[in-house]
Coordinates of C-alpha atoms in Angstrom, one line a residue:
X717 CA 0.1 -0.3 -0.1
X718 CA 2.5 2.7 1.4
X719 CA 4.6 1.5 -2.6
X720 CA 1.7 3.6 -4.2
X721 CA 3.0 7.3 -3.9
X722 CA 6.2 6.5 -5.6
X723 CA 4.4 4.3 -8.1
X724 CA 2.0 6.9 -8.9
X725 CA 5.2 9.8 -9.4
X726 CA 7.7 7.4 -11.0
X727 CA 4.6 7.0 -13.9
X728 CA 4.2 10.1 -14.0
X729 CA 7.7 10.5 -15.4
X730 CA 7.3 7.3 -17.1
X731 CA 4.9 9.2 -19.6
X732 CA 6.8 12.4 -19.7
X733 CA 10.3 10.5 -21.0
X734 CA 7.7 8.7 -22.9
X735 CA 6.8 11.9 -24.7
X736 CA 10.3 13.0 -24.3
X737 CA 9.8 16.4 -22.3
X738 CA 8.9 17.1 -19.1
X739 CA 5.6 19.0 -18.7
X740 CA 5.0 21.7 -16.4
X741 CA 1.7 20.4 -14.6
X742 CA 3.0 17.5 -14.9
X743 CA 5.3 19.1 -11.8
X744 CA 2.5 19.4 -9.5
X745 CA 0.9 16.1 -10.1
X746 CA 4.3 14.4 -8.8
X747 CA 4.1 16.0 -5.8
X748 CA 1.0 15.3 -5.3
X749 CA 0.5 11.4 -5.9
X750 CA 4.6 11.5 -5.0
X751 CA 4.3 13.0 -1.1
X752 CA -0.1 13.4 -0.7
X753 CA 0.5 10.4 2.1
X754 CA 3.1 13.0 4.3
X755 CA 2.1 14.8 7.5
X756 CA 2.1 17.5 9.0
X757 CA 4.0 16.2 11.5
X758 CA 6.2 14.3 10.1
X759 CA 4.8 10.7 11.1
X760 CA 3.3 10.1 6.9
X761 CA 5.4 8.6 3.8
X762 CA 7.4 8.0 1.8
X763 CA 10.1 10.6 2.9
X764 CA 8.3 11.4 6.7
X765 CA 8.6 15.0 6.2
X766 CA 6.9 17.7 7.2
X767 CA 5.6 21.7 7.5
X768 CA 6.2 23.7 5.1
X769 CA 8.8 21.4 3.0
X770 CA 5.5 19.2 2.0
X771 CA 4.9 20.3 -1.7
X772 CA 1.3 22.9 -1.2
X773 CA -0.1 21.0 -3.6
X774 CA 0.5 17.4 -1.8
X775 CA -0.6 19.1 1.3
X776 CA -3.9 20.7 -0.3
X777 CA -4.5 17.5 -1.9
X778 CA -3.6 15.5 1.4
X779 CA -7.0 17.0 3.3
X780 CA -9.5 16.2 -0.2
X781 CA -8.0 12.6 -0.2
X782 CA -8.9 11.9 3.6
X783 CA -12.6 14.2 3.2
X784 CA -12.9 11.7 -0.1
X785 CA -11.8 8.3 1.3
X786 CA -13.8 9.1 5.1
X787 CA -17.4 10.2 2.9
X788 CA -17.4 8.1 -0.8
X789 CA -19.2 4.5 -0.2
X790 CA -17.2 1.8 -1.7
X791 CA -17.3 -1.9 -2.3
X792 CA -15.9 -3.3 1.3
X793 CA -17.5 0.3 3.2
X794 CA -20.3 2.9 3.8
X795 CA -19.4 6.5 3.4
X796 CA -19.4 8.2 6.7
X797 CA -21.7 11.3 7.7
X798 CA -19.8 14.7 6.5
X799 CA -20.3 15.8 9.8
X800 CA -18.0 13.2 11.1
X801 CA -15.7 13.1 8.6
X802 CA -14.9 17.3 9.0
X803 CA -14.3 16.5 12.5
X804 CA -11.8 14.4 11.3
X805 CA -10.0 16.4 9.6
X806 CA -10.6 19.0 12.5
X807 CA -9.0 17.1 14.8
X808 CA -6.2 16.2 12.9
X809 CA -5.1 20.3 12.4
X810 CA -1.4 20.6 13.3
X811 CA -1.4 17.2 13.6
X812 CA -1.9 15.2 9.9
X813 CA -3.0 18.4 8.0
X814 CA -1.4 21.9 7.6
X815 CA -3.4 24.1 9.9
X816 CA -4.3 27.7 7.7
X817 CA -5.1 24.6 5.5
X818 CA -7.7 23.0 7.9
X819 CA -9.4 26.5 8.6
X820 CA -9.3 26.7 4.9
X821 CA -11.8 23.0 4.2
X822 CA -13.9 24.1 7.9
X823 CA -14.4 27.7 5.9
X824 CA -15.0 26.0 2.3
X825 CA -17.0 22.1 3.6
X826 CA -20.4 22.8 2.5
X827 CA -18.6 22.7 -0.4
X828 CA -17.2 19.8 -0.6
X829 CA -19.9 18.2 1.1
X830 CA -21.6 19.9 -2.2
X831 CA -18.6 17.9 -5.1
X832 CA -19.2 14.6 -3.1
X833 CA -22.7 14.4 -3.4
X834 CA -23.0 15.2 -7.5
X835 CA -20.0 12.9 -7.7
X836 CA -20.9 9.8 -5.9
X837 CA -20.4 6.9 -7.2
X838 CA -24.6 4.3 -7.7
X839 CA -25.0 1.3 -6.9
X840 CA -24.6 0.4 -10.7
X841 CA -21.4 1.9 -10.3
X842 CA -20.1 0.1 -7.1
X843 CA -21.3 -3.5 -8.1
X844 CA -18.9 -3.1 -11.4
X845 CA -16.6 -1.9 -9.1
X846 CA -17.0 -5.3 -7.0
X847 CA -17.2 -7.6 -9.4
X848 CA -13.6 -5.9 -11.0
X849 CA -12.8 -6.8 -7.0
X850 CA -13.4 -10.5 -7.3
X851 CA -12.1 -10.7 -10.3
X852 CA -8.6 -9.9 -9.8
X853 CA -8.9 -11.0 -6.0
X854 CA -9.2 -14.3 -7.6
X855 CA -5.9 -14.4 -9.7

């Protein structure tokens, strides 16, 4: 599981190599892929960096990624209520997350909730994903 950060970044690097050029906007994509599991207090991975050493793009993604993981229904779990997800993110202020970004999240949390509702997987989509997961696990 912890290798997904490196695998994601390396996939983007390989794509750039195939193109024969570095694409400026992919710099942020590489940062996000590689550093989004770092934590403000340094207890994350892959490098265990902390605070503002973590690229801003990855600090932003950390908040969005955790919110999405908490509220989204998955094949293997139900989503939790928005209010509980907000509480968990707020509790991570200064440890897991950049305090300023948690403050911004708290101001914008109705928009996060609306986006999660708008893009939630349907029952049919979850059934398809469950079948794909079952097929993958049986190999």
